[in-house]
mmCIF file of C-alpha atoms in Angstrom:
data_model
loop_
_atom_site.group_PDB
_atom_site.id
_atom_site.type_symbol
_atom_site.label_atom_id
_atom_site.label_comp_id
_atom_site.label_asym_id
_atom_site.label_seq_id
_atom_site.Cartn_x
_atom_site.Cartn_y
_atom_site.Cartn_z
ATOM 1 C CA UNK Z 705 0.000 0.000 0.000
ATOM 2 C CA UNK Z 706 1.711 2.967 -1.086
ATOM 3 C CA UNK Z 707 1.896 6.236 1.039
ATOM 4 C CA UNK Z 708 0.488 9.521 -0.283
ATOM 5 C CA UNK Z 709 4.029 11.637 0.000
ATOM 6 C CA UNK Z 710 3.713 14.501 2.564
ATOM 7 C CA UNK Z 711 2.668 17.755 2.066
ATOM 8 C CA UNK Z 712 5.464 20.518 2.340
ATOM 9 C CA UNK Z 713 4.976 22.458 5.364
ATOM 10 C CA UNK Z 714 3.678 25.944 4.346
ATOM 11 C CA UNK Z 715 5.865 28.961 4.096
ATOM 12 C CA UNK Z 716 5.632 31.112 7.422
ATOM 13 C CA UNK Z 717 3.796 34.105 6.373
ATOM 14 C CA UNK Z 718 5.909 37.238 6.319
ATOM 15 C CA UNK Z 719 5.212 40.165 8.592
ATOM 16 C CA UNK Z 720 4.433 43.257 7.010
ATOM 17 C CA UNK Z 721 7.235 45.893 8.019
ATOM 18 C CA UNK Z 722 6.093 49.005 9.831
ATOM 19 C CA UNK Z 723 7.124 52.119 7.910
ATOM 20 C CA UNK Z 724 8.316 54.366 10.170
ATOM 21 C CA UNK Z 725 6.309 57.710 10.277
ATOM 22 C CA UNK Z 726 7.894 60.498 8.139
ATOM 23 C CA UNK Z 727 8.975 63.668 9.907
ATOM 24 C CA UNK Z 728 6.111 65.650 7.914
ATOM 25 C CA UNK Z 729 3.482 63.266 9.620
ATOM 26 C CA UNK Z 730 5.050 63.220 13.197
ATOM 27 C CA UNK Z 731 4.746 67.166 13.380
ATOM 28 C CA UNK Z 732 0.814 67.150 12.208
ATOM 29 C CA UNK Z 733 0.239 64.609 14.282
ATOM 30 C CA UNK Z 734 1.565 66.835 17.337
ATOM 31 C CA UNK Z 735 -1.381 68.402 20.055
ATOM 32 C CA UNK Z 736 0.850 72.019 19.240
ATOM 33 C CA UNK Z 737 0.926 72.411 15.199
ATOM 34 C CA UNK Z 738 -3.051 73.630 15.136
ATOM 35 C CA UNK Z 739 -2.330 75.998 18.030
ATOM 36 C CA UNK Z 740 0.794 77.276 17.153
ATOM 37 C CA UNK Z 741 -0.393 77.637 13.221
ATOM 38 C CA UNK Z 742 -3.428 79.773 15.566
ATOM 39 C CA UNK Z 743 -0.591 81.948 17.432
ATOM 40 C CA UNK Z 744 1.331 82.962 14.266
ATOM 41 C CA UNK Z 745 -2.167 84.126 12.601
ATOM 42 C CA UNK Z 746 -3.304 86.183 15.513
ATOM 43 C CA UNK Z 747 0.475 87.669 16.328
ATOM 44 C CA UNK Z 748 0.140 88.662 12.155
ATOM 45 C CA UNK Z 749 -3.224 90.154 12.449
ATOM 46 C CA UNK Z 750 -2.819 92.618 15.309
ATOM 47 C CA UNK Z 751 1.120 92.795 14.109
ATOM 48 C CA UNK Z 752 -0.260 94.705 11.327
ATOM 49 C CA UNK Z 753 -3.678 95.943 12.207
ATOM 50 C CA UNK Z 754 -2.530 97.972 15.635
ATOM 51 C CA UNK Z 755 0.409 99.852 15.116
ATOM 52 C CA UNK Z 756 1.060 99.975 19.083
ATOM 53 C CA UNK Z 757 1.282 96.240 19.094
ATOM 54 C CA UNK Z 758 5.033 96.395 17.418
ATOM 55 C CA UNK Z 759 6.334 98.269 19.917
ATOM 56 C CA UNK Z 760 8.672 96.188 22.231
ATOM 57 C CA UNK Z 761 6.892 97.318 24.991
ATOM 58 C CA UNK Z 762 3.623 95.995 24.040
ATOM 59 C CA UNK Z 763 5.157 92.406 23.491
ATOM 60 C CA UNK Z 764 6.220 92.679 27.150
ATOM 61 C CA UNK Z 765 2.629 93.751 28.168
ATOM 62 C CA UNK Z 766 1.384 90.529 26.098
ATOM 63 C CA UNK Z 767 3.695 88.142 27.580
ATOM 64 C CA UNK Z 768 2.626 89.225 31.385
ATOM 65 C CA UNK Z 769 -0.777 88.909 30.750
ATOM 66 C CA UNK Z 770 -0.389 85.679 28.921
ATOM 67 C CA UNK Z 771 2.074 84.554 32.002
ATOM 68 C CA UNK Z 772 -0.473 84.782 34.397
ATOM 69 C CA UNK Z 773 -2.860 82.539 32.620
ATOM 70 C CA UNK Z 774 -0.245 80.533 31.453
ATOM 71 C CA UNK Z 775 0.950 79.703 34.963
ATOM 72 C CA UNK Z 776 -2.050 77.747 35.552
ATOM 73 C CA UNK Z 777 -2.560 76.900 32.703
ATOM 74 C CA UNK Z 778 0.001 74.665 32.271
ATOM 75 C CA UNK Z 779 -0.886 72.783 35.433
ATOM 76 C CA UNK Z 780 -4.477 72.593 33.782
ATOM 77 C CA UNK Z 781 -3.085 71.037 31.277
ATOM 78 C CA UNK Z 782 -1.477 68.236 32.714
ATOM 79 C CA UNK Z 783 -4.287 67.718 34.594
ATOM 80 C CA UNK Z 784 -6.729 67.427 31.403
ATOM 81 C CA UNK Z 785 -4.256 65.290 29.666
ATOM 82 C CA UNK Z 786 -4.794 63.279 33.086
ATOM 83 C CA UNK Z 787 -8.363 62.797 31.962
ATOM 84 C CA UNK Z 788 -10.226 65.818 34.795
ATOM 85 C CA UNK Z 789 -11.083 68.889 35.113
ATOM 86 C CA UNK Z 790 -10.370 71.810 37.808
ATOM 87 C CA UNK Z 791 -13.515 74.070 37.968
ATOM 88 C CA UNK Z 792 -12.556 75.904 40.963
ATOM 89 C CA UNK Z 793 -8.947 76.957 39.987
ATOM 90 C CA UNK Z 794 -10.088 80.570 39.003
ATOM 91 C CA UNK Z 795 -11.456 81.222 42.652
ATOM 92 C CA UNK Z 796 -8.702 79.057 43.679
ATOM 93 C CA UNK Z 797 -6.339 82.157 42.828
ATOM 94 C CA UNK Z 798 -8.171 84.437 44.793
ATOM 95 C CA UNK Z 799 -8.662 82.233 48.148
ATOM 96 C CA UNK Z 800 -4.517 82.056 48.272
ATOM 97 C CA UNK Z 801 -4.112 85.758 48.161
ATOM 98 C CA UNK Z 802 -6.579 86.456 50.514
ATOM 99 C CA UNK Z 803 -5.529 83.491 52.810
ATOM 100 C CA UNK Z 804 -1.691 84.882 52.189
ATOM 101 C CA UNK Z 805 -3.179 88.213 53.559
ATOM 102 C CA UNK Z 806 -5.475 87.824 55.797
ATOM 103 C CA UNK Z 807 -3.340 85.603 57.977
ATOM 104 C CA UNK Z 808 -0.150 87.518 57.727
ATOM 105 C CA UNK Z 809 -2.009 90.962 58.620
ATOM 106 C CA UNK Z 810 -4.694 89.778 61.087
ATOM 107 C CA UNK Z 811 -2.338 87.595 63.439
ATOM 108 C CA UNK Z 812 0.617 90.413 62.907
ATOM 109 C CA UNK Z 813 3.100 87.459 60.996
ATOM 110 C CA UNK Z 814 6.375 88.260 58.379
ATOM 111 C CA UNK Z 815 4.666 88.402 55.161
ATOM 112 C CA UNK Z 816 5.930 85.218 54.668
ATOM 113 C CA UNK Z 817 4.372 83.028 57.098
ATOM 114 C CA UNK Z 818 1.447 83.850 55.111
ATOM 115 C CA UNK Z 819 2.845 83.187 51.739
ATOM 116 C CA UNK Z 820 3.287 79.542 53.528
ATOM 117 C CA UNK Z 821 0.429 78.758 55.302
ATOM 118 C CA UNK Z 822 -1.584 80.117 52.013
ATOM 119 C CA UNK Z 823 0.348 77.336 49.848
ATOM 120 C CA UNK Z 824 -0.906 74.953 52.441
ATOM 121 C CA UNK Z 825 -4.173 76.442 51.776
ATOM 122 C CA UNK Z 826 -4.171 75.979 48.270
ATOM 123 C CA UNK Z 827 -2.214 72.279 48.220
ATOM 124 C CA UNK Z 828 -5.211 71.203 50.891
ATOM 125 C CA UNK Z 829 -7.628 72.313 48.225
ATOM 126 C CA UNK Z 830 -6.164 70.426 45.265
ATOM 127 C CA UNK Z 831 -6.191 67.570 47.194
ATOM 128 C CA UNK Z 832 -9.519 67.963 48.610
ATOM 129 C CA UNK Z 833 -10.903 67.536 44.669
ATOM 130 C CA UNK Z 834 -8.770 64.650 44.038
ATOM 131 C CA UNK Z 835 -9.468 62.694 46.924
ATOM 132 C CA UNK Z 836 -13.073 63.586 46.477
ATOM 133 C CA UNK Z 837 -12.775 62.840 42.646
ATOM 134 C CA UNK Z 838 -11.384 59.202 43.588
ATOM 135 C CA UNK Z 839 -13.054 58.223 46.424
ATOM 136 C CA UNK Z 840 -16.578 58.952 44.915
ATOM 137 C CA UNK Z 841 -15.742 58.297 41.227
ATOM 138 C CA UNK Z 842 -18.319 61.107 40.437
ATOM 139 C CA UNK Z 843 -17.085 63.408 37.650
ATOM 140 C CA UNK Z 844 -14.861 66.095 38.421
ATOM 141 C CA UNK Z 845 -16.643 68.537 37.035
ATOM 142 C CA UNK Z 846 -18.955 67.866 39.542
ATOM 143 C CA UNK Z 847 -16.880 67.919 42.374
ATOM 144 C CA UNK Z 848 -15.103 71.019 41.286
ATOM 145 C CA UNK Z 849 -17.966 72.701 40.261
ATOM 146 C CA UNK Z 850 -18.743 72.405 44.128
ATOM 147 C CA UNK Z 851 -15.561 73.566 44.791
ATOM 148 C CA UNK Z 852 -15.942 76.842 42.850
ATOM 149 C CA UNK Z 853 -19.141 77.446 44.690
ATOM 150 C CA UNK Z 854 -18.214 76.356 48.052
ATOM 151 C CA UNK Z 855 -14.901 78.826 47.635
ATOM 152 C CA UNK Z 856 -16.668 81.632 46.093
ATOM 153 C CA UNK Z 857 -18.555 81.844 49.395
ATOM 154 C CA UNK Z 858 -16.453 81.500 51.319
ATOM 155 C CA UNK Z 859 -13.963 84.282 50.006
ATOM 156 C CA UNK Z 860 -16.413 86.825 50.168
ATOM 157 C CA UNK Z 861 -17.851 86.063 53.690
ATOM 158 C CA UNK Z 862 -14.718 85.577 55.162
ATOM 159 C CA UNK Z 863 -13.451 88.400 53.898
ATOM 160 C CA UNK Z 864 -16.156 90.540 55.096
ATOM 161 C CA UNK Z 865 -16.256 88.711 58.337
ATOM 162 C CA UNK Z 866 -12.758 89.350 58.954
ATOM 163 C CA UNK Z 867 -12.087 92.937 57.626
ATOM 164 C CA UNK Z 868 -15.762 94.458 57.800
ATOM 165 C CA UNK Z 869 -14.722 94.678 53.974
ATOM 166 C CA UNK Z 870 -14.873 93.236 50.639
ATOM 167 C CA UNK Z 871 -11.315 93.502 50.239
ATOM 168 C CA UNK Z 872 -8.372 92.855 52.266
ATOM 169 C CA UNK Z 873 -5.685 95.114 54.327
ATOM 170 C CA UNK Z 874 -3.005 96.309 52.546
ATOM 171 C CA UNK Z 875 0.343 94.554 53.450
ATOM 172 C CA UNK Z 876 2.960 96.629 51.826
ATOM 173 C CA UNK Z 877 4.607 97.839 54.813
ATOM 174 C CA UNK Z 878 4.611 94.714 56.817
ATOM 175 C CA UNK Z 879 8.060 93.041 57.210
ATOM 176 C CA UNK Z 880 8.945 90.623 54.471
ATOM 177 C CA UNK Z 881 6.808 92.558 51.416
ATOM 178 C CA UNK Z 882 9.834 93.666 49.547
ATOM 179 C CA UNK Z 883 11.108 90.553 49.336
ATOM 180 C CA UNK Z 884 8.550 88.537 48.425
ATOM 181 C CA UNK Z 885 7.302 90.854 46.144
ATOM 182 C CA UNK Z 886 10.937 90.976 44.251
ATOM 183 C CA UNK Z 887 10.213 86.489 44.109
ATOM 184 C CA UNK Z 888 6.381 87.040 43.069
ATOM 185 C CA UNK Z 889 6.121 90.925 41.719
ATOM 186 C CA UNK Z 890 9.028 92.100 40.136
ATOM 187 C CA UNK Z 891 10.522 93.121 37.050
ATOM 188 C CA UNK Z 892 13.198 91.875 34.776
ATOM 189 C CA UNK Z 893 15.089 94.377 32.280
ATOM 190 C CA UNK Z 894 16.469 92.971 29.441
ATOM 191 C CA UNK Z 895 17.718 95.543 26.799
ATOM 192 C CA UNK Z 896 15.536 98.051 27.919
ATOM 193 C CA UNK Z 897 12.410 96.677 27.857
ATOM 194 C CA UNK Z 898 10.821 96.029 31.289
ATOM 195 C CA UNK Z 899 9.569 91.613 31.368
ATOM 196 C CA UNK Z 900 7.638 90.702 34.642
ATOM 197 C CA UNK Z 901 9.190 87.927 36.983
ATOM 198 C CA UNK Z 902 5.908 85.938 36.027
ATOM 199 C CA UNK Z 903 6.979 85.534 32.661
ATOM 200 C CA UNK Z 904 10.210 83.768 33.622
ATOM 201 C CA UNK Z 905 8.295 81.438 35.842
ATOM 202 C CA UNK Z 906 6.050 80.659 33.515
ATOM 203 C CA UNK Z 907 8.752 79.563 31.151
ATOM 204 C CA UNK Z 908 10.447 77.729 33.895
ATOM 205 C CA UNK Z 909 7.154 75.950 34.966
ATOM 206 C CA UNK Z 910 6.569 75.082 31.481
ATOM 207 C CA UNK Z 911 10.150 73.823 30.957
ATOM 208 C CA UNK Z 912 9.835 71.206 33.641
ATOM 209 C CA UNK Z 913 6.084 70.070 32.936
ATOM 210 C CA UNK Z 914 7.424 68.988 29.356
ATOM 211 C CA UNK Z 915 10.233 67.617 31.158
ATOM 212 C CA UNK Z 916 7.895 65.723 33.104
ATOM 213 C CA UNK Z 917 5.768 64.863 30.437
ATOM 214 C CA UNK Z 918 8.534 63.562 28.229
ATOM 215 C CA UNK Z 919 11.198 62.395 30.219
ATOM 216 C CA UNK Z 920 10.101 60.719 33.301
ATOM 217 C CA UNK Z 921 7.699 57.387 34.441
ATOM 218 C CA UNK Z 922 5.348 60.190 36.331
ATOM 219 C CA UNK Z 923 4.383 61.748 32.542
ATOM 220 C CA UNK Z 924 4.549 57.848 30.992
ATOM 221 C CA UNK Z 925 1.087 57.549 34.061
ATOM 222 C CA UNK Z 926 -0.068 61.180 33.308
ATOM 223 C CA UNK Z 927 -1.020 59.998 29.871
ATOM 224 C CA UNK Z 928 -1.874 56.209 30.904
ATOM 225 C CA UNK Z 929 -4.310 57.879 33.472
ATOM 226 C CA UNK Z 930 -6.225 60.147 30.794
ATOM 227 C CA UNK Z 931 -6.453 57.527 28.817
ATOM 228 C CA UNK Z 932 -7.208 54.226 30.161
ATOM 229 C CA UNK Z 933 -7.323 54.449 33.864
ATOM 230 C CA UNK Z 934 -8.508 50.880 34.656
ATOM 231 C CA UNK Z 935 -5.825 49.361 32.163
ATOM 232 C CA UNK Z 936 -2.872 51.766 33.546
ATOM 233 C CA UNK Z 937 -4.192 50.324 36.957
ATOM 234 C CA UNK Z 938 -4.223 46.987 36.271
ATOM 235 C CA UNK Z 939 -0.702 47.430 34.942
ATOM 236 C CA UNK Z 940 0.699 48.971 38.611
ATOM 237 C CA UNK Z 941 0.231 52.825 37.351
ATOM 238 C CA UNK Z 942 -0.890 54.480 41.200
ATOM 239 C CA UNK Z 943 -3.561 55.854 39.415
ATOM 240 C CA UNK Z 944 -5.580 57.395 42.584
ATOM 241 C CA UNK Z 945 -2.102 58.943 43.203
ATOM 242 C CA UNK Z 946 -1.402 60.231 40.222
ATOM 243 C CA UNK Z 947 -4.654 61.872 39.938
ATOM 244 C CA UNK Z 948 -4.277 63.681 43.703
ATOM 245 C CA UNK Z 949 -0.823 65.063 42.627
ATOM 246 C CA UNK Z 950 -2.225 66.587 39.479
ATOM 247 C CA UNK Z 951 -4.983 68.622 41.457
ATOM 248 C CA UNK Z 952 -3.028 69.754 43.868
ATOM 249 C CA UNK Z 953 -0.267 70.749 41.247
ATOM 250 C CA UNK Z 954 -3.230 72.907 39.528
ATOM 251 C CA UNK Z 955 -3.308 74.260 43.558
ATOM 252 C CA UNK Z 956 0.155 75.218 43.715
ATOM 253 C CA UNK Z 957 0.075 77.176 40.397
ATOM 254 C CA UNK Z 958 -2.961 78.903 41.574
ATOM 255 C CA UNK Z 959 -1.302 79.166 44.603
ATOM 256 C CA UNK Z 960 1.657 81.206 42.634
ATOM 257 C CA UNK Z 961 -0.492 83.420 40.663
ATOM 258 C CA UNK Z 962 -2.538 84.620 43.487
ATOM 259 C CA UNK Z 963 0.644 85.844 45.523
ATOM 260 C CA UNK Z 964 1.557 87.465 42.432
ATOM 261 C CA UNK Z 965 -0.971 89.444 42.548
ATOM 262 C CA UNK Z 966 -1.299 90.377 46.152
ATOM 263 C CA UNK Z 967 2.474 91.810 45.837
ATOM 264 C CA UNK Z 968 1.557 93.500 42.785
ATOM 265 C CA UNK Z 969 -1.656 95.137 44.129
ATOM 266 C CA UNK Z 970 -0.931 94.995 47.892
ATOM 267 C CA UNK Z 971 -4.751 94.439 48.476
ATOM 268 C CA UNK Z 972 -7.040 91.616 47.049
ATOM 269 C CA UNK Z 973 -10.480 91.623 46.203
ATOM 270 C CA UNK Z 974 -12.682 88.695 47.344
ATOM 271 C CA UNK Z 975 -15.122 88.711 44.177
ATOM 272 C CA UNK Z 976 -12.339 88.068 41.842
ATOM 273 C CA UNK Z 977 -10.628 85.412 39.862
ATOM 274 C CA UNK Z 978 -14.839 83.951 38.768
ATOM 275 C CA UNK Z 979 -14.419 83.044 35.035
ATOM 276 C CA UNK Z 980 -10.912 82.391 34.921
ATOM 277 C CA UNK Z 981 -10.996 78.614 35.137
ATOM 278 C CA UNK Z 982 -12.677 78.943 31.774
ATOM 279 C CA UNK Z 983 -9.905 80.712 30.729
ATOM 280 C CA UNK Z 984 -7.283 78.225 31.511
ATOM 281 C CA UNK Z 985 -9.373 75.190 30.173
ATOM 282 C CA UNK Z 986 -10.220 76.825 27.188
ATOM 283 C CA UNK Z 987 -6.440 77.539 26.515
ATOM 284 C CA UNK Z 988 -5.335 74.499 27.339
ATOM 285 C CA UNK Z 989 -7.791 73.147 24.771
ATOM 286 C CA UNK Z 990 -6.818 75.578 22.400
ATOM 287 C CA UNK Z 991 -3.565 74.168 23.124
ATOM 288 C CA UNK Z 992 -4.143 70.646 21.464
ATOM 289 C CA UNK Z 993 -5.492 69.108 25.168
ATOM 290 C CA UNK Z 994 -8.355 66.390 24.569
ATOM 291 C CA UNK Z 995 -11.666 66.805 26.561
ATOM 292 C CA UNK Z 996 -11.678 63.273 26.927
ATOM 293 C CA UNK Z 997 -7.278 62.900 28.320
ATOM 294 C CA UNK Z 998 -4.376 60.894 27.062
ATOM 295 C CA UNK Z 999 -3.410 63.497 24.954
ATOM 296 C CA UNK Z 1000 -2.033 67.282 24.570
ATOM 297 C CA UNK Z 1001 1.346 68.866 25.960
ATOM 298 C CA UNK Z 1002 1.923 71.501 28.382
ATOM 299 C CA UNK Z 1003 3.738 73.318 25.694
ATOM 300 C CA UNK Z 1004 0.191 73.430 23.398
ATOM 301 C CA UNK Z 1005 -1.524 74.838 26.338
ATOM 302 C CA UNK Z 1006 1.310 77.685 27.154
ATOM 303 C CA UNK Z 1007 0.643 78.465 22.942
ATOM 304 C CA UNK Z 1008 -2.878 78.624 24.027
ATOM 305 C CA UNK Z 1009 -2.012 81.023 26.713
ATOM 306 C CA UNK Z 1010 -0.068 82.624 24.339
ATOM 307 C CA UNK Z 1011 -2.982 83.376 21.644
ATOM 308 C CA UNK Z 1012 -5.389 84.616 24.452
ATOM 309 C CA UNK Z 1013 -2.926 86.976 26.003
ATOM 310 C CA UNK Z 1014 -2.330 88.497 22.471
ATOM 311 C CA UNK Z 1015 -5.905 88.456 21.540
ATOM 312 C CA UNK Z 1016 -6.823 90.572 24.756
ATOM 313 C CA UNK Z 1017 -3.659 93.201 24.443
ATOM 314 C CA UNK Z 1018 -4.267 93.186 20.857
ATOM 315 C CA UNK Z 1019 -8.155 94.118 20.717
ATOM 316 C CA UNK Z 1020 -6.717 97.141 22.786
ATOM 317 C CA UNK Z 1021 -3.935 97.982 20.498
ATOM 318 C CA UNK Z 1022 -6.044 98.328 17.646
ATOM 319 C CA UNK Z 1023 -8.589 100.345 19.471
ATOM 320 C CA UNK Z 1024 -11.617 97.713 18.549
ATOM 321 C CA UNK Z 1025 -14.478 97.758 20.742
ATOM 322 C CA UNK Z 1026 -13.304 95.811 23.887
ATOM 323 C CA UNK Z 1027 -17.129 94.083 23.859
ATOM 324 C CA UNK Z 1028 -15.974 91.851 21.301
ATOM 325 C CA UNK Z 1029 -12.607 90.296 23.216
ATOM 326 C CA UNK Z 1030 -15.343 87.277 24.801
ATOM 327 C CA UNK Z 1031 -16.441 86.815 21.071
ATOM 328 C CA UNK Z 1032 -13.085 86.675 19.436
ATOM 329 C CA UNK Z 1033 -11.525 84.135 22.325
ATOM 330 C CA UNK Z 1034 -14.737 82.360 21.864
ATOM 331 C CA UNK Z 1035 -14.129 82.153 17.963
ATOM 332 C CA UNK Z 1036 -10.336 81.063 18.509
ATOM 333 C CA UNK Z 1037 -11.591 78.752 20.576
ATOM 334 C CA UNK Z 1038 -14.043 77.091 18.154
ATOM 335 C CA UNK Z 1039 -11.706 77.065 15.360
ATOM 336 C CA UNK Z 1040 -8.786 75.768 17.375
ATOM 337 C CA UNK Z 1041 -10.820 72.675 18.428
ATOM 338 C CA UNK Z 1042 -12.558 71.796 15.143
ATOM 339 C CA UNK Z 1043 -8.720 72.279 13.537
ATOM 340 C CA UNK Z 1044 -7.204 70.280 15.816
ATOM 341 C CA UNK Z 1045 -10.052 66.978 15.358
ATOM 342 C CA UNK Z 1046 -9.268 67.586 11.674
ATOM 343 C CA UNK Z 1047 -5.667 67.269 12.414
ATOM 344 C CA UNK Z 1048 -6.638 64.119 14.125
ATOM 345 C CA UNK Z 1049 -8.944 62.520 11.924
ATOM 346 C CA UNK Z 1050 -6.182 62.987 9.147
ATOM 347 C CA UNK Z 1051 -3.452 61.589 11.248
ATOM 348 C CA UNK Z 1052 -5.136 57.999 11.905
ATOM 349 C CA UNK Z 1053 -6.683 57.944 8.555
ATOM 350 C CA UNK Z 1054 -2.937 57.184 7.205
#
């Protein structure tokens, strides 16, 4: 009986080779190009619509005011990449300063000791949303938006309880102002044009949240967080953790930007600082940020920063109504977001 010869055993199936992406496609596909593409096209338009806005001066008066929205800004950023929201970081602001205040002129303390026990203040906050965020697993939009109201109140009524005032004391001859106002208030001359102190630690924030981002296993959960929390956990990510230190990080730059301004205005008003957490989301969305986390950079949201601070100086420049600023931030807005899920939906089409 003869035996059927054996079939040959079938070639292994070759693996299609992954093309590596070109260097054209790598920079569309980054959270910055829309916004920066945005930055260039509003520095242009006011560049040559509003004479004023050439001057060297006026570029300084641009970057401060996009420094001090940039500041927390960039915290908001990480935190949104992180897959939450910070409602209450705009009141935030203005609880520090008056905490910083109130504390240091009421108990009769170095300027300091308040500029302390107010970053307690604010780092007690931040964690108060994330451990409220975790523990309940309710949104944090929620929770913050609590937050916001919770701290609104309180500002005001504290303040008037306190001071018989809506506003606080001035400080600015109380031992230790100069000094923290040179750290939080100052000025920086650099050929001849004057560049607030807030501008340099904005870039310095910024420079070590990319760092962060980029470069260390704390960014590699940042993004793991945002975008898969139960998988990152079930890998060993500490997601609860991770989430906690971003809030209180969006603290800590609120923290920062309200002593800046109590140095810079020696008083503080307790109604201020409502809106501004729209502000800093909307930038950091602007930036390239996702509503949903896992993705954006602190850099996009610091370009975001960027394009609102210009868009408010430069409305002012040209001598255009000043109703329309909300309009035209709302419009950059818009665009920015609908450019950036084209940018998207192009990227993972390829």
């Amino acid at each position: 009986m003869s035996h059927a010869p054996a079939s040959a055993p079938a070639a292994p199936r070759a693996h299609a080779q992954v093309k590596p992406r070109s260097l054209g496609r790598r920079i569309v596909s980054r959270p910055e190009l829309s916004s920066l593409l945005g930055a260039v096209a509003v520095f242009v338009l006011f560049f040559v619509v509003a004479p004023p806005f050439r001057a060297a001066g006026s570029l300084s008066t641009v970057l401060y005011a996009s420094s001090t929205l940039g500041i927390v800004t960039v915290s908001v950023a990480l935190l949104m990449i992180g897959g939450e929201f910070d409602l209450s970081a705009g009141v935030g602001v203005t609880t520090s300063s008056l905490a910083a205040s109130m504390l240091a002129f009421q108990l009769n303390l170095n300027v300091w000791a308040g500029v302390v026990l107010a970053l307690v203040v604010s780092l007690a906050i931040g964690f108060f949303n994330g451990y409220l965020v975790m523990r309940t697993r309710l949104p944090s939009f929620l929770i913050t938006l609590a937050s916001f109201l919770m701290l609104q109140g309180l500002n005001l009524a504290i303040t008037k309880l306190v001071t018989g005032n809506v506003a606080t004391d001035s400080i600015a001859d109380m031992a230790g102002f100069d000094s923290a106002k040179a750290v939080f208030a100052s000025e920086v001359h650099i050929g001849g044009v004057a560049i607030k102190i807030t501008v340099c630690w904005w870039l310095l924030l910024l420079a070590i949240a990319t760092w962060i981002l980029l470069r260390t296993k704390v960014g590699n959960w940042i993004y793991a967080v945002g975008g898969q929390a139960d998988s990152a956990r079930a890998v060993g990510v500490p997601v609860k953790h991770t989430k906690i230190g971003l809030f209180m990080a969006v603290g800590f730059c609120a923290w920062f930007v309200g002593m800046h301004q109590l140095f810079a205005f020696d008083v503080q008003q307790s109604g201020s600082g409502v809106g501004n957490e729209l502000y800093y989301i909307a930038a950091a969305v602007v930036g390239g940020c996702l509503l949903t986390g896992g993705f954006g950079s602190a850099i996009g949201g610091a370009i975001g920063a960027f394009i609102f601070g210009a868009t408010t100086q430069g409305i002012v420049y040209a001598g255009w109504n000043p109703d329309w600023v909300r309009f035209f931030v709302g419009a950059v807005l818009l665009v920015a977001t609908l450019l950036n899920l084209w940018v998207r939906l192009r990227t993972s089409r390829r």
